[in-house]
Amino acid sequence: MAIDRRGFLKASAAAGLSLPWIAACRSSAWRGGPEAGGPFRHGVASGDPLDDRVILWTRVTPEGDEDVEVEWRLARDPALRDEVARGSLMAHASRDHTVKVDALGLEPGTTYYYWFRALGHASPTGRVRTAPVGATDRLRIAFCSCSNIAFGHFNAYGLIARRADLDAVVHLGDYLYEYKNGEYGDGTELGRAPQPDRELVTLNDYRTRHAQYKRDPDLQELHRQHPFIGVWDDHESANDAWLDGAENHHPQAGEGDWPTRKASAVRAYQEWMPIREVHADRRGRIYRSFRFGDLADLIMLDTRLHGRDRQVANTQDVKSIADPRRSILGREQEAWLLAELTESSRSDVAWRVIGQQVMFAQLVSKEGFIWNPDQWDGYPNSRERVLEHLASQRIDNAIVLTGDIHSSWANDISPDPFTPASYDPRDGRGSLAVELITPGVTSPGIASPERASARRREILERHPHVRWVDLHRRGYGLLDIDRERAQGEWWFVDTVSQRWLGESFAAGFRTASGRNHLERVSGPSPPRETAPALAP
């Protein structure tokens, strides 16, 4: 039988309280959200920053179903006196009264502030930063995934929002979950039961769940303070989704056909997320790339809906898993990825960061079979082609950012990490890239610390390329890049059972330029000495 990530995390069916880790910040002061009676109940957001433009987003809540005119302004200062752009557009009922502005003609590497106005009310002030061009000495991004509202409070989002020196936030999927309350997490006691209280199937269902998430004050604050670069994983549509179906889609139970449900999920995501909608002839494409000067290219993939073949049902079906025709990316996206890696390297960009959804490194059972066919292990030829390209083109400094598995991992990436002649964990010989996996914002790993510790020991004993793993705690990741090294960090929240700004530094690993190998560091990277003011 196949063991998916929920099987791997079976012991975590009930969310437990976090252990009392030393808090880096104990402040409990929170800025209030939009006025309760105003039309901007879902806050403001920005995303997909380029060097000369950025997406600005909001949603208007009118009294009825009428279309509403919305004004917007963008300025260099928090008081919005030094204005650089303004305009107006309509919030149409046909798009659930969401609006997006692609603000053009901006300066690179610059922080701006913005707001919207509609129906006689002003929105909260948002803050955004464009990507730099040319010589760039440093990049700091937070990365996160797996925020199930029923499992607790989004404290990780609130903590990320407070980091004024970030260039962007990368979300690696499972921004929301499609389940009804009690099916995977019960939010009743916390007042966080999913809405609507049924499994999401229709367009209105997905819109309603997006709206609920966007009312969370910590998620609103993250969106208000930082540009967002996101991709979906499966739960934005249905569990273990693939191109033509999903494990959690059942037409015989009245859930309709998959193309209709998938289109509804994609449409709601595009309406409610600050993502640039491009390639109108191929609706739903989200793989895209971003350049941060000469320091890093960020390549965002869709390992879920674009071209993925169906997962193999039996992890011992070696023949099917090894079928070279099977793909996790699809032919078009895979060709695009390899071209992006080559172009980045030839352009003398220092680092290549690949943001994607599921574990890239190998993870096997004690019997030697793959653990989870939903991961890249279930599509080994896809992984092999990527690694062959890195090796043949001599492309160094590739970093894979991953979500999905509700746990924290630091992995070297080798074509064959289990053979000493092919990979040496002491010095990284044979490693072609590194992987940093973020824990869940609220989605649980293994709830029992004792079970998590025992499983951790088992993993480390059998997987020499796994440099570090934590299977219990929740939080987010931080990536700090300069010319000489890239450092990944894991920050864990104190609790998700209440709103609380407490966190601790858990671990840090760095890879030196040209080494493609992770080494432990003793402490976190220093914040920037100066950072633009947070939005008031």
PDB file of N, CA and C in Angstrom, residues 20 45 73 120 141 259 323 360 379:
ATOM      1  N   PRO A  20       7.943  24.440  25.487  1.00  0.00           N
ATOM      2  CA  PRO A  20       8.283  25.819  25.867  1.00  0.00           C
ATOM      3  C   PRO A  20       9.667  26.226  25.392  1.00  0.00           C
ATOM      4  N   ALA A  45      -2.808  43.166  -0.149  1.00  0.00           N
ATOM      5  CA  ALA A  45      -1.681  42.267  -0.395  1.00  0.00           C
ATOM      6  C   ALA A  45      -0.928  42.730  -1.627  1.00  0.00           C
ATOM      7  N   ARG A  73      -3.503  54.141  -4.674  1.00  0.00           N
ATOM      8  CA  ARG A  73      -2.371  55.068  -4.692  1.00  0.00           C
ATOM      9  C   ARG A  73      -1.121  54.337  -4.217  1.00  0.00           C
ATOM     10  N   GLY A 120     -16.280  55.162   0.192  1.00  0.00           N
ATOM     11  CA  GLY A 120     -16.034  56.153   1.235  1.00  0.00           C
ATOM     12  C   GLY A 120     -15.081  55.709   2.323  1.00  0.00           C
ATOM     13  N   ILE A 141      14.754  36.122   2.281  1.00  0.00           N
ATOM     14  CA  ILE A 141      13.359  35.755   2.057  1.00  0.00           C
ATOM     15  C   ILE A 141      12.930  34.760   3.125  1.00  0.00           C
ATOM     16  N   PRO A 259     -12.204  18.173 -14.108  1.00  0.00           N
ATOM     17  CA  PRO A 259     -11.861  19.435 -14.779  1.00  0.00           C
ATOM     18  C   PRO A 259     -12.654  20.627 -14.262  1.00  0.00           C
ATOM     19  N   ASP A 323       9.077   3.844 -14.855  1.00  0.00           N
ATOM     20  CA  ASP A 323       8.636   4.081 -16.227  1.00  0.00           C
ATOM     21  C   ASP A 323       9.123   5.461 -16.689  1.00  0.00           C
ATOM     22  N   PHE A 360      12.283  16.698  -2.720  1.00  0.00           N
ATOM     23  CA  PHE A 360      13.113  16.360  -3.875  1.00  0.00           C
ATOM     24  C   PHE A 360      14.082  15.220  -3.542  1.00  0.00           C
ATOM     25  N   TYR A 379       8.732   9.793  -9.071  1.00  0.00           N
ATOM     26  CA  TYR A 379       9.017  10.198 -10.453  1.00  0.00           C
ATOM     27  C   TYR A 379      10.536  10.304 -10.615  1.00  0.00           C
TER      28      TYR A 379
END
